[in-house]
PDB file of C-alpha atoms in Angstrom:
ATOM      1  CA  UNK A   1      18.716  32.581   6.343  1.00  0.00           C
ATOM      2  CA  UNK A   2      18.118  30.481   3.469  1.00  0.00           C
ATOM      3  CA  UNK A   3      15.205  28.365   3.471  1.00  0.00           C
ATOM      4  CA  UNK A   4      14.941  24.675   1.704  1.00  0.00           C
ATOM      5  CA  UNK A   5      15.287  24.726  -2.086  1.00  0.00           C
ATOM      6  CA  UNK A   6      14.330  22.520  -5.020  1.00  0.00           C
ATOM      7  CA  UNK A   7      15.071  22.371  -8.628  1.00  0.00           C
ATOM      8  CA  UNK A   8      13.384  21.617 -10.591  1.00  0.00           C
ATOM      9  CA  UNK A   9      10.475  23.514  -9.670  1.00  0.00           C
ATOM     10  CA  UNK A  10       8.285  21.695 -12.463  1.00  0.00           C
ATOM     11  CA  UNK A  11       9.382  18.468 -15.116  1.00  0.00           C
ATOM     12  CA  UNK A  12       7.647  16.850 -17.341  1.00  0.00           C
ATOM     13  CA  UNK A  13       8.871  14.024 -18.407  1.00  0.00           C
ATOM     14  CA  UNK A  14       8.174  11.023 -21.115  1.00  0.00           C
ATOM     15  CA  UNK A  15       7.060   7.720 -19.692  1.00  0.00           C
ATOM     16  CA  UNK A  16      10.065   5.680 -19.065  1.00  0.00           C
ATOM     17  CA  UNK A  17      12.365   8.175 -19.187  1.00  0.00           C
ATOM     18  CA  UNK A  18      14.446   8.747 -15.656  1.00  0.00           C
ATOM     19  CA  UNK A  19      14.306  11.833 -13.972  1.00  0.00           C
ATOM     20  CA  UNK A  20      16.365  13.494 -10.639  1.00  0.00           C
ATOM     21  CA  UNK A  21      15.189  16.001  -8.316  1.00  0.00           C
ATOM     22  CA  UNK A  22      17.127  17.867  -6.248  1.00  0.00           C
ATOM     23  CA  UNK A  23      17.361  19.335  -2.756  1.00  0.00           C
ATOM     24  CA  UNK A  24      18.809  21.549  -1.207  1.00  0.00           C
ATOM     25  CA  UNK A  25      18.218  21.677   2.970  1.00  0.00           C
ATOM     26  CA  UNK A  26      18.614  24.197   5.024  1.00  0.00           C
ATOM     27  CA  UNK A  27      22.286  24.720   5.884  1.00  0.00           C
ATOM     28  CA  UNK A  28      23.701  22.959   9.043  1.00  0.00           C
ATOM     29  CA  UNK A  29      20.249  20.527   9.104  1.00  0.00           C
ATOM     30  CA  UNK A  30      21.438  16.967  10.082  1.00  0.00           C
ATOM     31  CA  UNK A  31      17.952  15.623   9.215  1.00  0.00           C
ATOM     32  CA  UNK A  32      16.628  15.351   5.524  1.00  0.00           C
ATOM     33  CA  UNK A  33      13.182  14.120   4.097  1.00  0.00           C
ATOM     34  CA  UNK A  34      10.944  13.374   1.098  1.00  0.00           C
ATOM     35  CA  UNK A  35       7.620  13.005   0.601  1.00  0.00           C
ATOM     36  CA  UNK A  36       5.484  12.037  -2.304  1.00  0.00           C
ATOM     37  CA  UNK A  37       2.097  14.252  -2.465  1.00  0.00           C
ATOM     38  CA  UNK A  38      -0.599  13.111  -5.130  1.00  0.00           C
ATOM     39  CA  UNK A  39      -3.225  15.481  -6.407  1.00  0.00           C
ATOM     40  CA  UNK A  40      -5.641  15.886  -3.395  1.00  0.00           C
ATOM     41  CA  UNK A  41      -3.883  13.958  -0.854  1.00  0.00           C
ATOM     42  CA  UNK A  42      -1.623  14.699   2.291  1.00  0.00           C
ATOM     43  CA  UNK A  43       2.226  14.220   1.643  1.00  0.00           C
ATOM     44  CA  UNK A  44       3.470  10.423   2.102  1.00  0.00           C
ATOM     45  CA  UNK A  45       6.926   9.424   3.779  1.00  0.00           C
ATOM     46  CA  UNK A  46       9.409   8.525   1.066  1.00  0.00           C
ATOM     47  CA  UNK A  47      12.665   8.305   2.659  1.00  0.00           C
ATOM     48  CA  UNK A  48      14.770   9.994   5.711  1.00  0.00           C
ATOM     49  CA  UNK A  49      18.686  10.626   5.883  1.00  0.00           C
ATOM     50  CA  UNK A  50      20.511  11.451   8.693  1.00  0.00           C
ATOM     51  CA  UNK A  51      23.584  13.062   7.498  1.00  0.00           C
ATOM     52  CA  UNK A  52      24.591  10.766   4.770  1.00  0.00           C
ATOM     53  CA  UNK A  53      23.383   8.266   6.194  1.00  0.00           C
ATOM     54  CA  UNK A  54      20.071   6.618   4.892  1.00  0.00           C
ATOM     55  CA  UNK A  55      18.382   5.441   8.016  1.00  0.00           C
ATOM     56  CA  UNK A  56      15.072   4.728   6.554  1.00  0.00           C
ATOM     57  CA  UNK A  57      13.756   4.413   3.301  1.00  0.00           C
ATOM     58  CA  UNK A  58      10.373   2.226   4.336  1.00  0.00           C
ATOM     59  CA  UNK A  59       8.443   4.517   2.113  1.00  0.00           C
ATOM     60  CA  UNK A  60      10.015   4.051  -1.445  1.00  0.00           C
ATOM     61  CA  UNK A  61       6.872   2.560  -3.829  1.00  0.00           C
ATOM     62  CA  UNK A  62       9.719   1.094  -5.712  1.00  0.00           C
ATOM     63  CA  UNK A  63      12.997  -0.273  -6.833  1.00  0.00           C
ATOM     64  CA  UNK A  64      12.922   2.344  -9.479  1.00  0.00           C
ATOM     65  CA  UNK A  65      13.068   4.688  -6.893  1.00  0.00           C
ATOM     66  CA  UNK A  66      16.437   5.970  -5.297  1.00  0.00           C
ATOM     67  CA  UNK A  67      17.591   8.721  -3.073  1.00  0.00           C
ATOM     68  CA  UNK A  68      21.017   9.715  -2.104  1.00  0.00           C
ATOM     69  CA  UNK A  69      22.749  12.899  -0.115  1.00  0.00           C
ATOM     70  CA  UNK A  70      26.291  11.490  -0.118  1.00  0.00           C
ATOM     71  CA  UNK A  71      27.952  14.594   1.559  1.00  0.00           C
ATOM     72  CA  UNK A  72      25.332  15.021   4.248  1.00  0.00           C
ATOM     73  CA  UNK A  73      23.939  18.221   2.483  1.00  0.00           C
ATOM     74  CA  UNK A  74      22.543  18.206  -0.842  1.00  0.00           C
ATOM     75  CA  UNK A  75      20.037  15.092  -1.520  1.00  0.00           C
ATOM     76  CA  UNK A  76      18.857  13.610  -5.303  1.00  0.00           C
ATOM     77  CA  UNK A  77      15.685  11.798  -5.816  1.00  0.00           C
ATOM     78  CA  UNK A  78      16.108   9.815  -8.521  1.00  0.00           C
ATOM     79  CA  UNK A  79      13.233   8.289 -10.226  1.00  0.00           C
ATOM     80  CA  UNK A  80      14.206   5.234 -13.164  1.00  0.00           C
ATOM     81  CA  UNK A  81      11.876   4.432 -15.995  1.00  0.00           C
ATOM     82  CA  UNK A  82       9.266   6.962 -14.822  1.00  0.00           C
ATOM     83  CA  UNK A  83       5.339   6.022 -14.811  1.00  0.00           C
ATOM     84  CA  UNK A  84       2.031   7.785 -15.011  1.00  0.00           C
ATOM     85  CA  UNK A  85       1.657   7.065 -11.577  1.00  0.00           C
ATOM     86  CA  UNK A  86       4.967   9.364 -10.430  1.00  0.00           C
ATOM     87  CA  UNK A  87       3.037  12.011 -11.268  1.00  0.00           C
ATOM     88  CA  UNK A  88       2.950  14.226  -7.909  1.00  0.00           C
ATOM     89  CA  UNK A  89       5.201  16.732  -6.099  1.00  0.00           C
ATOM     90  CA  UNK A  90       8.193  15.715  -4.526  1.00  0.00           C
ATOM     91  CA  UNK A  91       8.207  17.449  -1.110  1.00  0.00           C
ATOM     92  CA  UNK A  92      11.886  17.626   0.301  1.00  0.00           C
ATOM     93  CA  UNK A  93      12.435  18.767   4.539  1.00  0.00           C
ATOM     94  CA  UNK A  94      14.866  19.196   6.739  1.00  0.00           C
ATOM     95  CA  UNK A  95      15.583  19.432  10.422  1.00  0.00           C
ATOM     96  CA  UNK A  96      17.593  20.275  12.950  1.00  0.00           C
ATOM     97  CA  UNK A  97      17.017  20.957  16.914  1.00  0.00           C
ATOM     98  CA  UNK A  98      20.312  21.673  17.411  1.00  0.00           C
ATOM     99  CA  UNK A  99      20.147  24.594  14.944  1.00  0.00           C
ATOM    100  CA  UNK A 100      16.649  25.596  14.560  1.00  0.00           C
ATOM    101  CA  UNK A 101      16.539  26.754  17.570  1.00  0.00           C
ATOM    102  CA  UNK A 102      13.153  25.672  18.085  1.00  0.00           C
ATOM    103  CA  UNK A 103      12.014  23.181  20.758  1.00  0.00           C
ATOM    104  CA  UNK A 104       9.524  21.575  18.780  1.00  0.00           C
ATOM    105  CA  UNK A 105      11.863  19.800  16.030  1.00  0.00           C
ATOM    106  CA  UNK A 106       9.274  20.596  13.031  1.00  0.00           C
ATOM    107  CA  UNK A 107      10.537  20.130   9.573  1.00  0.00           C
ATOM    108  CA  UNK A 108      10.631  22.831   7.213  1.00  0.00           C
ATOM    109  CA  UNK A 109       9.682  21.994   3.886  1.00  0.00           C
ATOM    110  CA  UNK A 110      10.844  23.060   0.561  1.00  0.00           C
ATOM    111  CA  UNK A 111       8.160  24.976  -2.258  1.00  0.00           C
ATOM    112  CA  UNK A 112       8.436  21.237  -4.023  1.00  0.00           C
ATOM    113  CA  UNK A 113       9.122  19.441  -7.865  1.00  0.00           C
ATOM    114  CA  UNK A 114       5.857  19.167  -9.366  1.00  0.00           C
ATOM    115  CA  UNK A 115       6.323  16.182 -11.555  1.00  0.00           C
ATOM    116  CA  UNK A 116       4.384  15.420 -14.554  1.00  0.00           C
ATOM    117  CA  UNK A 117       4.511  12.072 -16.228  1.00  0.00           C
ATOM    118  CA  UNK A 118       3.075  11.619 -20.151  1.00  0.00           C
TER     119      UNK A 118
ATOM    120  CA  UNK B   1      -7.150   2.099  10.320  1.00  0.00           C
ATOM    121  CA  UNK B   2      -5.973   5.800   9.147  1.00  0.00           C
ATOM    122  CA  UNK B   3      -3.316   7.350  11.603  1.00  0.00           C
ATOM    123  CA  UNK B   4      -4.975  10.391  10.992  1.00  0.00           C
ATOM    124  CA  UNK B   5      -8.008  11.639   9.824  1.00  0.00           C
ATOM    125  CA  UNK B   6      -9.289  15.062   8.375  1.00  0.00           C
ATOM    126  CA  UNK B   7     -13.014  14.533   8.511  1.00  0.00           C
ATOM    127  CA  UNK B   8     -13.266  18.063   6.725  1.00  0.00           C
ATOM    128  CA  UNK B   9     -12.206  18.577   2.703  1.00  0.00           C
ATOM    129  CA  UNK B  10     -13.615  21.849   2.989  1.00  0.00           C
ATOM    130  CA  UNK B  11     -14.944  24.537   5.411  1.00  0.00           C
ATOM    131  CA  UNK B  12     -15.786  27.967   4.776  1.00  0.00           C
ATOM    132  CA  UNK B  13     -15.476  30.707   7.364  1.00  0.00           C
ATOM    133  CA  UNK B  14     -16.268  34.755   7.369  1.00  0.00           C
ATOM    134  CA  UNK B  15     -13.521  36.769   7.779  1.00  0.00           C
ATOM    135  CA  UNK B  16     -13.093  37.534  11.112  1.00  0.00           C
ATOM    136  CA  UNK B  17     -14.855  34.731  12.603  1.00  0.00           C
ATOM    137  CA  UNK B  18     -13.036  31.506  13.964  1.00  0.00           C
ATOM    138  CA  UNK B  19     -12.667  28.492  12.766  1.00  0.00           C
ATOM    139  CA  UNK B  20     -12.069  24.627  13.888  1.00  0.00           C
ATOM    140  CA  UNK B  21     -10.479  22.236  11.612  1.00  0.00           C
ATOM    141  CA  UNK B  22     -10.382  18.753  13.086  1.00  0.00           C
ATOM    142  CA  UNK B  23      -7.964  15.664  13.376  1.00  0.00           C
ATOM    143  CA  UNK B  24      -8.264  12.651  15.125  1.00  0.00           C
ATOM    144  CA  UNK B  25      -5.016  10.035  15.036  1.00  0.00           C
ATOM    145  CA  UNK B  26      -4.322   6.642  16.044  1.00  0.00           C
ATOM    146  CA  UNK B  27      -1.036   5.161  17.530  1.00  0.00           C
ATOM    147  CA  UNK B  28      -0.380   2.888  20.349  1.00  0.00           C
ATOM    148  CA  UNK B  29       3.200   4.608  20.822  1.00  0.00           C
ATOM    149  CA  UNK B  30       3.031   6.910  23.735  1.00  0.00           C
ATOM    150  CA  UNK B  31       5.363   9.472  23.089  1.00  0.00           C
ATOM    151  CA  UNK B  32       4.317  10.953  20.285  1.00  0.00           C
ATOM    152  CA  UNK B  33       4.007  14.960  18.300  1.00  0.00           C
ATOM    153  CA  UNK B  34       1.331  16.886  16.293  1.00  0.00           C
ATOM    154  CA  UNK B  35       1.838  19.249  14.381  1.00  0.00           C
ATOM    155  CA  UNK B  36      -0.259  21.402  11.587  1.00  0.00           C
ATOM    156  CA  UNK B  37       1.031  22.810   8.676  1.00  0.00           C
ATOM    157  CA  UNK B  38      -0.498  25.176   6.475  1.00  0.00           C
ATOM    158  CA  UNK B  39      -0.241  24.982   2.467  1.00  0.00           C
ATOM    159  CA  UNK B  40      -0.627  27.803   0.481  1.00  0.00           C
ATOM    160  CA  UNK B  41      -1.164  27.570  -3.228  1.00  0.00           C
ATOM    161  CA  UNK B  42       2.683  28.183  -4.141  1.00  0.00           C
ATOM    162  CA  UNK B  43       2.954  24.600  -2.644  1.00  0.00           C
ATOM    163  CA  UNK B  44       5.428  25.104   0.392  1.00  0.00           C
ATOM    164  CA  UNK B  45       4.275  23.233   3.680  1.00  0.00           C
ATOM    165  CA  UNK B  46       4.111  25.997   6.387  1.00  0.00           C
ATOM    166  CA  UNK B  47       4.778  24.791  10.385  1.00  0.00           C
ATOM    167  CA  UNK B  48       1.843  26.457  12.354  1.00  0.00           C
ATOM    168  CA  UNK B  49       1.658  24.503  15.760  1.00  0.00           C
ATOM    169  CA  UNK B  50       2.614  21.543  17.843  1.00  0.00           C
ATOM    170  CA  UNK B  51       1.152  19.489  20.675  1.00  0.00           C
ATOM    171  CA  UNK B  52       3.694  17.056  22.062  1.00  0.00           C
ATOM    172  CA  UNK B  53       1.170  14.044  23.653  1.00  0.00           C
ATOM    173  CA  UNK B  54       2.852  14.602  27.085  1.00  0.00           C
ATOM    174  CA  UNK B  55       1.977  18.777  26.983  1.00  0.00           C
ATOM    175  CA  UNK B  56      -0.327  19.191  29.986  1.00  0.00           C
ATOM    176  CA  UNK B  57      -1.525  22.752  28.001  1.00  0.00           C
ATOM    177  CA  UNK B  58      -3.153  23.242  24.431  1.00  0.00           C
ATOM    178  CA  UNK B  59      -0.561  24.587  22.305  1.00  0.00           C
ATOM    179  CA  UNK B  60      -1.556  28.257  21.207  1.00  0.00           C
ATOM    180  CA  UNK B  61       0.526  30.322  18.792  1.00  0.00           C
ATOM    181  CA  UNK B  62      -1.071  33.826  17.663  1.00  0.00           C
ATOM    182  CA  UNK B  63      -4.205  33.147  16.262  1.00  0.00           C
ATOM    183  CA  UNK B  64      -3.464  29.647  16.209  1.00  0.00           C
ATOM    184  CA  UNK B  65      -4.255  27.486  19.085  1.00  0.00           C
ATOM    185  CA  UNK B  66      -4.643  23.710  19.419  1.00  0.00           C
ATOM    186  CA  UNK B  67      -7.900  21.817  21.666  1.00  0.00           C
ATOM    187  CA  UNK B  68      -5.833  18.605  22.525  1.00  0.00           C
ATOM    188  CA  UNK B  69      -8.174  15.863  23.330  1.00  0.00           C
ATOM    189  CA  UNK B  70      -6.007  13.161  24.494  1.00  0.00           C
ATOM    190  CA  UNK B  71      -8.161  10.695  25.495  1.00  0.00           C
ATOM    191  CA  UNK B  72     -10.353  11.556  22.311  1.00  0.00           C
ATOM    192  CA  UNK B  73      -7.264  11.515  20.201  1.00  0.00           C
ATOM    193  CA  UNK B  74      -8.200  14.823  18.190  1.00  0.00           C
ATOM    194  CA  UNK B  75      -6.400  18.053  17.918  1.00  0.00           C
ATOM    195  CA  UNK B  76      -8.344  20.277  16.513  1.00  0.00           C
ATOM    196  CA  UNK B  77      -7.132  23.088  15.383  1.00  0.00           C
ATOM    197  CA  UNK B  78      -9.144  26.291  16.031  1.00  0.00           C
ATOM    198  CA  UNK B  79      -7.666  29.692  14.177  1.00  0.00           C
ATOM    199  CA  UNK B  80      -9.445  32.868  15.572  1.00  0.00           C
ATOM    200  CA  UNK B  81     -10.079  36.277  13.814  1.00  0.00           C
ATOM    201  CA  UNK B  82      -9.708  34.445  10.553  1.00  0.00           C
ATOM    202  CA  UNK B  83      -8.072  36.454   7.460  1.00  0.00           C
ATOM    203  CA  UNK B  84      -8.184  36.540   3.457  1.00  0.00           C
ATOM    204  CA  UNK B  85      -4.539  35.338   3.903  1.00  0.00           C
ATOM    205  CA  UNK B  86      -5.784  32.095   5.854  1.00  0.00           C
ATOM    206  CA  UNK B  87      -6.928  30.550   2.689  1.00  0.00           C
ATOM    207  CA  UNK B  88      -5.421  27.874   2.087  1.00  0.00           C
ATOM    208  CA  UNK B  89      -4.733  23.808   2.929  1.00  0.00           C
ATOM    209  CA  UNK B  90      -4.248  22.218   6.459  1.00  0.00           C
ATOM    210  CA  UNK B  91      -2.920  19.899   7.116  1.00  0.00           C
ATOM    211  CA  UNK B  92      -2.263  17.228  10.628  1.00  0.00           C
ATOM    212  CA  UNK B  93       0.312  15.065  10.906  1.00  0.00           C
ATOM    213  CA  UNK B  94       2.456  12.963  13.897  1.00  0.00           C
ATOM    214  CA  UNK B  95       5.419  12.057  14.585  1.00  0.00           C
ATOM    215  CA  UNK B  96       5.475   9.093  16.597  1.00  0.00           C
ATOM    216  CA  UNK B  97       8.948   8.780  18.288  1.00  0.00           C
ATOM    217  CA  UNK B  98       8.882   5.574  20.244  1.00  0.00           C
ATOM    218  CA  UNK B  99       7.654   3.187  17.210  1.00  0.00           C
ATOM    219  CA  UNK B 100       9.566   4.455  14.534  1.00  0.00           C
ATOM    220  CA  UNK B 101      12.652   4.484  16.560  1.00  0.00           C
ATOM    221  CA  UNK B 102      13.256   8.293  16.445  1.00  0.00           C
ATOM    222  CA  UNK B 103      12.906   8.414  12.775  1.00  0.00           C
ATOM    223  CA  UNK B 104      11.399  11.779  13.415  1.00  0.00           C
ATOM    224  CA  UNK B 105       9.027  10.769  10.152  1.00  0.00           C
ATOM    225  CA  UNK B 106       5.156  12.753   9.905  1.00  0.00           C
ATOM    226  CA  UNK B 107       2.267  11.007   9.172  1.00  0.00           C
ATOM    227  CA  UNK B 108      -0.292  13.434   7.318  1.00  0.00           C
ATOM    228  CA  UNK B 109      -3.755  13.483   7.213  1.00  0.00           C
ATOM    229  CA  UNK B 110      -5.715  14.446   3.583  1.00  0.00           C
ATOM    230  CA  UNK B 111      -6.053  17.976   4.670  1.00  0.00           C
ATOM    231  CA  UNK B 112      -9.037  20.529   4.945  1.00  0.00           C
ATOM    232  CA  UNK B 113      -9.118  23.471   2.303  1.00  0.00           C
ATOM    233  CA  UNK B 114     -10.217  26.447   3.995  1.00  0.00           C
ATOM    234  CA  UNK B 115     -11.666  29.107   2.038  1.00  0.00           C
ATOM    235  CA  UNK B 116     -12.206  32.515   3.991  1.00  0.00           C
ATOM    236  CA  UNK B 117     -14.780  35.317   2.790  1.00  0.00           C
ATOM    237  CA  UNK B 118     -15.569  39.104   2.712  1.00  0.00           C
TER     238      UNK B 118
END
């Protein structure tokens, strides 16, 4: 089946403008994730949905930082008045024991928005 | 203190021989996961292995297998009969259940570029 998809793949946007990334999870997942990874570094815990619900977004650098998945399937990252310091790729995940039929509950990650702030 | 640590940025390795890429981690929770995932250059995080912290065995998965020092906390992962295709990033992370209340969440380390040659 289908795995996790992204779009954009790449943006490159104007500082201050706003921006939304979007993912798609793997169908049936209940569980939904993004992470932030900067040049170099290890991906960083934005924000986790359960279905619709937002259960914890601990990991959100900002105010001008929102995510939403208000059907329980599809999920926006939306990023407000964009910085130099967005600049990274937006790693979305899902997961699902019920479905994955694995016993180990590992996320599987989407190829990723490479954002580029100017 | 760093929940987990990748002591390595890079490592080199002939094709053919093994390789061990290590982790150590720090939580007080006691039920917790690790997993490795592999990063090619297109970007997408790739789910190697796991090593629950109550697994009495090392994880092994192919050519993938996992030396699970629990009182050491590492989990090094060791790849055998390494391949051209086995360039790439690794990464560690954990998923602490007990502390994060299920949240399900990874916590990544910086990751180790491994470069494989003739």
């Amino acid at each position: 089946g289908a795995g996790v998809s992204q779009s954009p793949r790449y943006k490159v946007a104007k500082r201050g403008q706003d921006v939304a990334l979007r993912c798609d999870p793997i169908s049936g997942h209940v569980s939904l994730f993004w992470y932030q990874q900067a040049l170099g570094q290890g991906p960083e815990f934005l924000t986790y949905f359960q279905n619709e619900a937002q259960l914890d977004k601990s990991g959100l650098p900002s105010d001008r930082f929102f995510a939403e998945r208000p059907e329980g399937s599809v999920s926006t990252l939306k990023i407000q008045r964009t910085q130099q310091e967005d600049s990274a790729v937006y790693l979305c995940a899902s997961s699902d024991p019920g479905t994955s039929g694995s016993p180990y509950n590992e996320q599987f990650f989407g190829p990723g928005t490479r954002l580029t702030v100017l | 203190a760093q929940k987990i640590t990748q002591t390595q940025p890079g490592m080199f390795v002939q094709e053919k021989e093994a390789v061990t890429l290590d982790c150590t981690y720090d939580t007080s929770d006691p039920s917790y996961g690790l997993f490795w995932y592999k990063q090619p250059s297109s970007g997408e995080m790739i789910f190697l292995i796991y090593q629950g912290s109550y697994d009495q065995q090392n994880a092994t998965e192919g050519r993938y297998s996992l030396n699970f020092q629990k009182a050491r906390k590492s989990a090094n992962l060791v790849i055998s009969a390494s391949q051209l295709g086995d360039s790439a990033m690794y990464f560690c992370a954990m998923r602490e259940t007990l502390l994060t209340g299920g949240g399900n969440k990874l916590t990544f380390g910086t990751g180790t570029q491994l470069k494989v040659e003739l």
